[in-house]
PDB file of C-alpha atoms in Angstrom:
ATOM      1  CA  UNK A   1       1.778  89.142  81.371  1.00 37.00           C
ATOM      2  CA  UNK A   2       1.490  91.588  84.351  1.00 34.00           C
ATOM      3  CA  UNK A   3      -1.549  92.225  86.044  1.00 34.00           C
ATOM      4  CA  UNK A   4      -0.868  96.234  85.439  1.00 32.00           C
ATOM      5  CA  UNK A   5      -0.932  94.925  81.730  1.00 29.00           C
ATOM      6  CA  UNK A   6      -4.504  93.114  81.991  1.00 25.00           C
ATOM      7  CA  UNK A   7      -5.585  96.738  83.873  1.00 30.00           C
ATOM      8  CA  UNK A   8      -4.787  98.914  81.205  1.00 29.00           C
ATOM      9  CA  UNK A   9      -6.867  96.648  79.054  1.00 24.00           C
ATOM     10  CA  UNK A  10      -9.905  97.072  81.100  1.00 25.00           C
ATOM     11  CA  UNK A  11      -9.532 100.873  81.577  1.00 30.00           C
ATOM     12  CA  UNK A  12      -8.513 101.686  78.447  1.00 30.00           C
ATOM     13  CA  UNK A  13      -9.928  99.409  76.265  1.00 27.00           C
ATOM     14  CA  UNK A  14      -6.316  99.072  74.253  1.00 26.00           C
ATOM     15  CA  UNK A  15      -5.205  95.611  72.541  1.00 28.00           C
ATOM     16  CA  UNK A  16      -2.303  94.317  71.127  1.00 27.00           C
ATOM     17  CA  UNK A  17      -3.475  92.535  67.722  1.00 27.00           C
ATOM     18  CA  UNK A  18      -0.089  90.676  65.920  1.00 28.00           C
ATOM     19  CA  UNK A  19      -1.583  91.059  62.761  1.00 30.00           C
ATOM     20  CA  UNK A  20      -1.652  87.228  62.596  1.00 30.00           C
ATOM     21  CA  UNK A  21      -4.126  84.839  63.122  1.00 31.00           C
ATOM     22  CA  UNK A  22      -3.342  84.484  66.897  1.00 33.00           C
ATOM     23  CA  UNK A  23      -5.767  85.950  70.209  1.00 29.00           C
ATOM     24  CA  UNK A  24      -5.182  89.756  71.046  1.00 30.00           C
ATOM     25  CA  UNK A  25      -3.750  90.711  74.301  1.00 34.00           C
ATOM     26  CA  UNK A  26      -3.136  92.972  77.062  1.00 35.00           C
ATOM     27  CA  UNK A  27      -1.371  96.441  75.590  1.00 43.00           C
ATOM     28  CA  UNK A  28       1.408  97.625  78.251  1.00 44.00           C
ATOM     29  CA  UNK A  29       0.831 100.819  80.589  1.00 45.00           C
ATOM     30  CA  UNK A  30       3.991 102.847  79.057  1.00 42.00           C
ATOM     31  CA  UNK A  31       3.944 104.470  82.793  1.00 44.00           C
ATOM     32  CA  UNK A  32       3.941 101.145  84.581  1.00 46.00           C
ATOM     33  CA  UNK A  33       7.759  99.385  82.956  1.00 54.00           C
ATOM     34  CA  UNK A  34       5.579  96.776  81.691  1.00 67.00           C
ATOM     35  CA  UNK A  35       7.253  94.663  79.002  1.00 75.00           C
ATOM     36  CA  UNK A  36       5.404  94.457  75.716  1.00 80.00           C
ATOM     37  CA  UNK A  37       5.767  92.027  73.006  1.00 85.00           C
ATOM     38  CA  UNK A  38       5.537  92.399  69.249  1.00 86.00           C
ATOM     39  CA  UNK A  39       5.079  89.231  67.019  1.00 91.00           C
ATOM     40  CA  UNK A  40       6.926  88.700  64.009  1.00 92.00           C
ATOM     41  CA  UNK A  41       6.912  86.928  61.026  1.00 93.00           C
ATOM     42  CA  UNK A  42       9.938  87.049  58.673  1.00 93.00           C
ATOM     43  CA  UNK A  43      12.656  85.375  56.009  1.00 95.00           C
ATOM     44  CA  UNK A  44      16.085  83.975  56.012  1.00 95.00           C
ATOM     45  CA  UNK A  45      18.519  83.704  52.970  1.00 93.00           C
ATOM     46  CA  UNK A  46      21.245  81.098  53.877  1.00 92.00           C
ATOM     47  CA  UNK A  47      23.993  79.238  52.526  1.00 86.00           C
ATOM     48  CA  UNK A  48      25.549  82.506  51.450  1.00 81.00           C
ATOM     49  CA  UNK A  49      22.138  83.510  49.758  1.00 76.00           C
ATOM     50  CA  UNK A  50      21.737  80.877  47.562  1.00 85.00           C
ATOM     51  CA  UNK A  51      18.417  79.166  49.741  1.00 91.00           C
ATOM     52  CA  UNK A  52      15.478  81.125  51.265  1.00 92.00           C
ATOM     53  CA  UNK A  53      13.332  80.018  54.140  1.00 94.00           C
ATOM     54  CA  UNK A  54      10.559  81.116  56.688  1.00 94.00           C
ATOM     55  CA  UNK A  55      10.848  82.009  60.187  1.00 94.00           C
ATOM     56  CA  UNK A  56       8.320  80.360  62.593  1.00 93.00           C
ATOM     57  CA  UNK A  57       5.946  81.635  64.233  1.00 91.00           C
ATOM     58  CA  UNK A  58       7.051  82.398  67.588  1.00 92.00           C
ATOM     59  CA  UNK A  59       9.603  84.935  66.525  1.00 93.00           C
ATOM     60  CA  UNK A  60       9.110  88.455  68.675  1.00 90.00           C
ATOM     61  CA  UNK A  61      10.595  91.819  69.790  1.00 87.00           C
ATOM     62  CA  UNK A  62      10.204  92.163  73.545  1.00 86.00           C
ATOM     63  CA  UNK A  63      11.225  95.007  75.590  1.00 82.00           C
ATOM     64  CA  UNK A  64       9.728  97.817  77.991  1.00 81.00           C
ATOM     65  CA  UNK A  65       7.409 100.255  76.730  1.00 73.00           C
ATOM     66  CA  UNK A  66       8.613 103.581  76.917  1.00 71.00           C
ATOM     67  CA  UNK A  67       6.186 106.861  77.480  1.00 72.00           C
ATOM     68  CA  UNK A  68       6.544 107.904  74.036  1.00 64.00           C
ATOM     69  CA  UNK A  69       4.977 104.175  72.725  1.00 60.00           C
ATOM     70  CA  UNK A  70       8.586 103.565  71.384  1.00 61.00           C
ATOM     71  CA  UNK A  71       9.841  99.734  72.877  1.00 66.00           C
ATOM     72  CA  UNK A  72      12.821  99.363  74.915  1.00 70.00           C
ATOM     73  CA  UNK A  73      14.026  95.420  74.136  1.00 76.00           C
ATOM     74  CA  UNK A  74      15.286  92.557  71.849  1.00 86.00           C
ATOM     75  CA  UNK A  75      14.949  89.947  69.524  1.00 90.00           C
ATOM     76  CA  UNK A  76      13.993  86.623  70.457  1.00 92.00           C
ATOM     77  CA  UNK A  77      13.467  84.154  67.539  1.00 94.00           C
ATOM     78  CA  UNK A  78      11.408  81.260  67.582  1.00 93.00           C
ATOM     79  CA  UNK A  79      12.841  77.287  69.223  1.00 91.00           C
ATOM     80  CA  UNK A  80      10.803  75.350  66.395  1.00 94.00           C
ATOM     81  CA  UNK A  81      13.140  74.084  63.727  1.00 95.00           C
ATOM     82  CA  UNK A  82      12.461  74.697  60.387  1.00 95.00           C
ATOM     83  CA  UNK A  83      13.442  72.918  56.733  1.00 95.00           C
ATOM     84  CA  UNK A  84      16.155  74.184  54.810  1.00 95.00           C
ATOM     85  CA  UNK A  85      16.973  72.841  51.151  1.00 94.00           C
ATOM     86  CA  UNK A  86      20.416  72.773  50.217  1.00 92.00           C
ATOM     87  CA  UNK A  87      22.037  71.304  47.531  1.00 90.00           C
ATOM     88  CA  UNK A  88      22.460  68.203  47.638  1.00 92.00           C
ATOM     89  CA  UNK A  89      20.957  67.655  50.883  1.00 94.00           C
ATOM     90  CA  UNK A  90      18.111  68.758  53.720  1.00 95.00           C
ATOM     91  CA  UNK A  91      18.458  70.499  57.367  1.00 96.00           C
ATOM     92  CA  UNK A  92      16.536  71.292  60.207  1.00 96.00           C
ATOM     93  CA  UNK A  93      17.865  74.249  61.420  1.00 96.00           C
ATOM     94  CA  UNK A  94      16.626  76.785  64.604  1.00 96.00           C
ATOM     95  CA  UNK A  95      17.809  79.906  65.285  1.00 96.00           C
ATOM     96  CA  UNK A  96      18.636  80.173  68.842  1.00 95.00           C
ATOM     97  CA  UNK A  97      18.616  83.080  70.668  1.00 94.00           C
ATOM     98  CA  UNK A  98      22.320  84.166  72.595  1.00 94.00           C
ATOM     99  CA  UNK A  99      21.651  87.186  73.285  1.00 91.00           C
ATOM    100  CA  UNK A 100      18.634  89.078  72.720  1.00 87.00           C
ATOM    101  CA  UNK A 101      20.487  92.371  72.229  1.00 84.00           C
ATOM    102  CA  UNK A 102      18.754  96.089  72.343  1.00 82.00           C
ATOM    103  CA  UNK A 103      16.733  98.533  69.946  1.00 79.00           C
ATOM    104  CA  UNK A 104      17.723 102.254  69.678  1.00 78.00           C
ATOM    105  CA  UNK A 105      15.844 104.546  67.927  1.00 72.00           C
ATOM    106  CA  UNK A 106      17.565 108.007  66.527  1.00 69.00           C
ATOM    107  CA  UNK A 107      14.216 110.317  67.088  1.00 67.00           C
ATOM    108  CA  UNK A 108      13.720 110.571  63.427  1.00 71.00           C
ATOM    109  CA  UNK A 109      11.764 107.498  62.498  1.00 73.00           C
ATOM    110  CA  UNK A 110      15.332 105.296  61.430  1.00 81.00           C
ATOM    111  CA  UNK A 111      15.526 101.825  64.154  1.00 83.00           C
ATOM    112  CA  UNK A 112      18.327  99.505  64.796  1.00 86.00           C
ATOM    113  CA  UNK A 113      18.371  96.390  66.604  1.00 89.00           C
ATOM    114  CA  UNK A 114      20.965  94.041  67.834  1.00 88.00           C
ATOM    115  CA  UNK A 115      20.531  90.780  68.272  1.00 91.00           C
ATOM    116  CA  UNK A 116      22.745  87.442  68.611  1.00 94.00           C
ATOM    117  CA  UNK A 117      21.969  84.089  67.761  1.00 96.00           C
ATOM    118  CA  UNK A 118      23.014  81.020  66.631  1.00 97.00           C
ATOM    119  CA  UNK A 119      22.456  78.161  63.972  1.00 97.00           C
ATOM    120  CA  UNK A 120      21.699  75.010  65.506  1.00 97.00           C
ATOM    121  CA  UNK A 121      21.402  72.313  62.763  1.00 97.00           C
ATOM    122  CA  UNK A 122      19.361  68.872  64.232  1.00 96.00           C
ATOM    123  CA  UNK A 123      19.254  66.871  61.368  1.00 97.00           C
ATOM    124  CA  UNK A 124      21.327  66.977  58.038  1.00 97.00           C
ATOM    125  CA  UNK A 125      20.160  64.022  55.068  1.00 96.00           C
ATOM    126  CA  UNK A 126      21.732  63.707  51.818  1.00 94.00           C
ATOM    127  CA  UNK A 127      19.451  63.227  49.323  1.00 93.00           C
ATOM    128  CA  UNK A 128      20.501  59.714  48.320  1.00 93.00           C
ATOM    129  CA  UNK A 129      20.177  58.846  51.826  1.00 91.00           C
ATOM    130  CA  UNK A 130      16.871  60.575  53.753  1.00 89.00           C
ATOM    131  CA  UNK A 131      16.636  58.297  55.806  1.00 92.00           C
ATOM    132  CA  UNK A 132      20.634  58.641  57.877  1.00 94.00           C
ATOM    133  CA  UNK A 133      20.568  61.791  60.003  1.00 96.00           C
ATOM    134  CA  UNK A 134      24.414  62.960  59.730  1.00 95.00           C
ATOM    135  CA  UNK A 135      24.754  64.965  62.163  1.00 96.00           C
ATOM    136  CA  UNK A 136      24.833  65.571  66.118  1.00 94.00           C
ATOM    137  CA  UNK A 137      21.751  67.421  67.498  1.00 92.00           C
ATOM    138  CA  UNK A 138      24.444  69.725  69.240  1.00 94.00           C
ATOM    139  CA  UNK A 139      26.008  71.376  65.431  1.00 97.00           C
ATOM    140  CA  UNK A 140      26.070  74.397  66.598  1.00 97.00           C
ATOM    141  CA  UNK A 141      27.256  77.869  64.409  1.00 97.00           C
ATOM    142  CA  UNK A 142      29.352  80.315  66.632  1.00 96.00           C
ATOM    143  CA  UNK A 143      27.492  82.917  67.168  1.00 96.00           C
ATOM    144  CA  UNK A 144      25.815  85.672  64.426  1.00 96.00           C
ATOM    145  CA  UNK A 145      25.443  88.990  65.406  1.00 93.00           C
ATOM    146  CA  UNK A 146      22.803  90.330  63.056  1.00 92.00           C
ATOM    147  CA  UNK A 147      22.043  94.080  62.812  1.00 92.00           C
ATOM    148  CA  UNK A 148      18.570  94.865  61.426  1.00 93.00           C
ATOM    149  CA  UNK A 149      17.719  98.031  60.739  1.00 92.00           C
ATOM    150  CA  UNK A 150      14.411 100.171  59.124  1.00 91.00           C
ATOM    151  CA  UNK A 151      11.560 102.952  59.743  1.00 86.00           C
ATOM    152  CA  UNK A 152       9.901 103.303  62.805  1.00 77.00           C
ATOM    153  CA  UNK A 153       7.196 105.768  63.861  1.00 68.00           C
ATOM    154  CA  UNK A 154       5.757 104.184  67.187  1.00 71.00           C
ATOM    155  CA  UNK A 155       4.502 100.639  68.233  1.00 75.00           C
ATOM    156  CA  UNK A 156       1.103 101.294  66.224  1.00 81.00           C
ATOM    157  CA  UNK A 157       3.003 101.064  63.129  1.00 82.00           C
ATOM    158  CA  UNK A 158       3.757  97.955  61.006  1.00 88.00           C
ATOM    159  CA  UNK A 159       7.990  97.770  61.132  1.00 88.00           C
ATOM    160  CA  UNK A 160      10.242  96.354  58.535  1.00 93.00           C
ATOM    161  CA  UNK A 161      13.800  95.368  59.708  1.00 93.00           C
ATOM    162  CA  UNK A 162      16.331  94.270  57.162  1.00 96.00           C
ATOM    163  CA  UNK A 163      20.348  92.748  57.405  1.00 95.00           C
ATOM    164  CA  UNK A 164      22.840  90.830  56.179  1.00 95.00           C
ATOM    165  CA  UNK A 165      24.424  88.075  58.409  1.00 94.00           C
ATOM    166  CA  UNK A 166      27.698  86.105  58.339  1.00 95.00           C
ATOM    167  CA  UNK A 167      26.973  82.746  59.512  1.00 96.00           C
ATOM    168  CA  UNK A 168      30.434  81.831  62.067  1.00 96.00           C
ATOM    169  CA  UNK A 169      31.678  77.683  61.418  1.00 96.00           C
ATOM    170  CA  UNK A 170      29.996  75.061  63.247  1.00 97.00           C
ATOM    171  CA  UNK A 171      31.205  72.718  65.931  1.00 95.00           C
ATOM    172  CA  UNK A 172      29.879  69.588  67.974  1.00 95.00           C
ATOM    173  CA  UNK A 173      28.622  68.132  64.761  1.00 96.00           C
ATOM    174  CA  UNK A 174      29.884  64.980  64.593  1.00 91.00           C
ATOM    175  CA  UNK A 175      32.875  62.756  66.586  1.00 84.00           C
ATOM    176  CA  UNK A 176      35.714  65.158  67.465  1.00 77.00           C
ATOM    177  CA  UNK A 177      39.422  63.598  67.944  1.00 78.00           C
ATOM    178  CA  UNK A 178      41.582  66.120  70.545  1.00 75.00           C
ATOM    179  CA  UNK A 179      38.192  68.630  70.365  1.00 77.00           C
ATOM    180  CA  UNK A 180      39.459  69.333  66.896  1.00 80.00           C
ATOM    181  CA  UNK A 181      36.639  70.424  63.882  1.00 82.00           C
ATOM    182  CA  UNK A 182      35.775  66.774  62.881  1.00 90.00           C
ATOM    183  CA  UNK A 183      34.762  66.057  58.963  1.00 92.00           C
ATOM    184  CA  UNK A 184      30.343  66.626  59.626  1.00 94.00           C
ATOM    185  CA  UNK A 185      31.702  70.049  61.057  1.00 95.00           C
ATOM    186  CA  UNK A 186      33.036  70.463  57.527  1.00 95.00           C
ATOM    187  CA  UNK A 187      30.399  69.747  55.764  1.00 94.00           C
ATOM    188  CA  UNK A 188      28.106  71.406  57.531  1.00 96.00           C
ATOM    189  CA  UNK A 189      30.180  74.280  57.441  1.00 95.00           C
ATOM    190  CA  UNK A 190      30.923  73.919  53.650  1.00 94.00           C
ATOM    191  CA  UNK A 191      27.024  74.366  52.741  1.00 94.00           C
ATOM    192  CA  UNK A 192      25.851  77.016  55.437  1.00 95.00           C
ATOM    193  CA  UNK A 193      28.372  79.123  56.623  1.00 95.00           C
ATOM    194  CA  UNK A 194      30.027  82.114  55.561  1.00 94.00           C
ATOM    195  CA  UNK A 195      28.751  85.519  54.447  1.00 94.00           C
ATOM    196  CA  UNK A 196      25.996  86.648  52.288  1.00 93.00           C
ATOM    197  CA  UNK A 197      22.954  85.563  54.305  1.00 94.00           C
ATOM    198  CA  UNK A 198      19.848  87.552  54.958  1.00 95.00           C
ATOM    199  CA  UNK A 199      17.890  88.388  57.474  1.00 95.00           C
ATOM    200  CA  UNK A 200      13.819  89.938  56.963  1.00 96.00           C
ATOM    201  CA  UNK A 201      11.185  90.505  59.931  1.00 94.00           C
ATOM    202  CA  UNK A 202       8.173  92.407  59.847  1.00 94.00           C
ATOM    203  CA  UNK A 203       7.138  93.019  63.349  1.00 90.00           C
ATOM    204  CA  UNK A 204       3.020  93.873  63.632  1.00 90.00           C
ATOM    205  CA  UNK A 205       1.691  96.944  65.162  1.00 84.00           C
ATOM    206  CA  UNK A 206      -0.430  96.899  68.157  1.00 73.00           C
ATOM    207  CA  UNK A 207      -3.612  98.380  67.675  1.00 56.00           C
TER     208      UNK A 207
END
């Protein structure tokens, strides 16, 4: 955080609350380019819809702070994997963040945001076998480019973002002859990619 950041705190008196149980901090001068962050918590629908998870905590919008208390930035998601149950099986899965993308606001209150990421699966277990990991800790989607969008009145407000996502095939998931899609790149493919996935964040106010 900026020292300009920790000033405006002290003059002003302003904090940045996440609306979670975490410590407040430093709001941005919106005169200064100071970058502000906004926490998030959120949900995931994968597998083509048909399994739900939670997003970690860790997930944020980060950008500069304009003079109208709108926020200039993207979408970073959390590194900490998280369980997925699929059928038949059970992944840890991250999100990992390719490119963090931009928000645009139309002046009206409607937001979208941009972001890119991929699906990073670390371990994969059948459920007759929990204990055999299946999978390479590099199975790796290509990338998702997810497209959120929702209301959005100023960074004191509590935001909703909503989209779908197409989850690309995965690679590097298991031994590959001639760097050709090897048979764990099929089955990892075969239970999580594809479209129909979901993608929920609400992103707390400051204030």
């Amino acid at each position: 955080m900026h020292h300009s950041m920790l000033g405006a705190l002290v003059a002003g008196g302003l904090a940045l609350t996440t609306g979670l149980a975490a410590p407040s901090a430093a709001a941005a001068d919106p005169d200064s380019g100071d970058t502000l962050t906004r926490l998030a918590t959120g949900s995931a629908t994968l597998a083509g819809g048909e399994t739900s998870v939670r997003l970690p905590w860790g997930t944020r919008l980060e950008g500069t702070l304009n003079p109208d208390f709108s926020i200039d930035g993207g979408l970073h998601f959390s590194s900490t994997p998280f369980t997925v149950e699929l059928p038949g099986a059970t992944a840890r899965v991250r999100f990992v963040t390719t490119d963090p993308g931009g928000t645009t606001a139309d002046g009206e209150g409607a937001v979208v945001v941009r972001s890119g990421f991929a699906v990073q699966v670390t371990e994969l277990f059948r459920d007759e076998s929990p204990e055999t990991n299946l999978v390479r800790e590099t199975c790796t989607s290509g990338e998702v480019t997810a497209t959120l969008t929702g209301s959005w009145a100023d960074i004191f407000t509590p935001t909703t973002l909503a989209g779908d996502l197409t989850v690309p095939t995965f690679r590097r998931c298991g031994a590959s002859f001639l760097n050709l899609p090897s048979a764990r790149d099929a089955l990892v493919s075969g239970l999580l990619a594809g479209p129909g996935s979901t993608l929920e964040l609400s992103v707390a106010p400051v204030g």
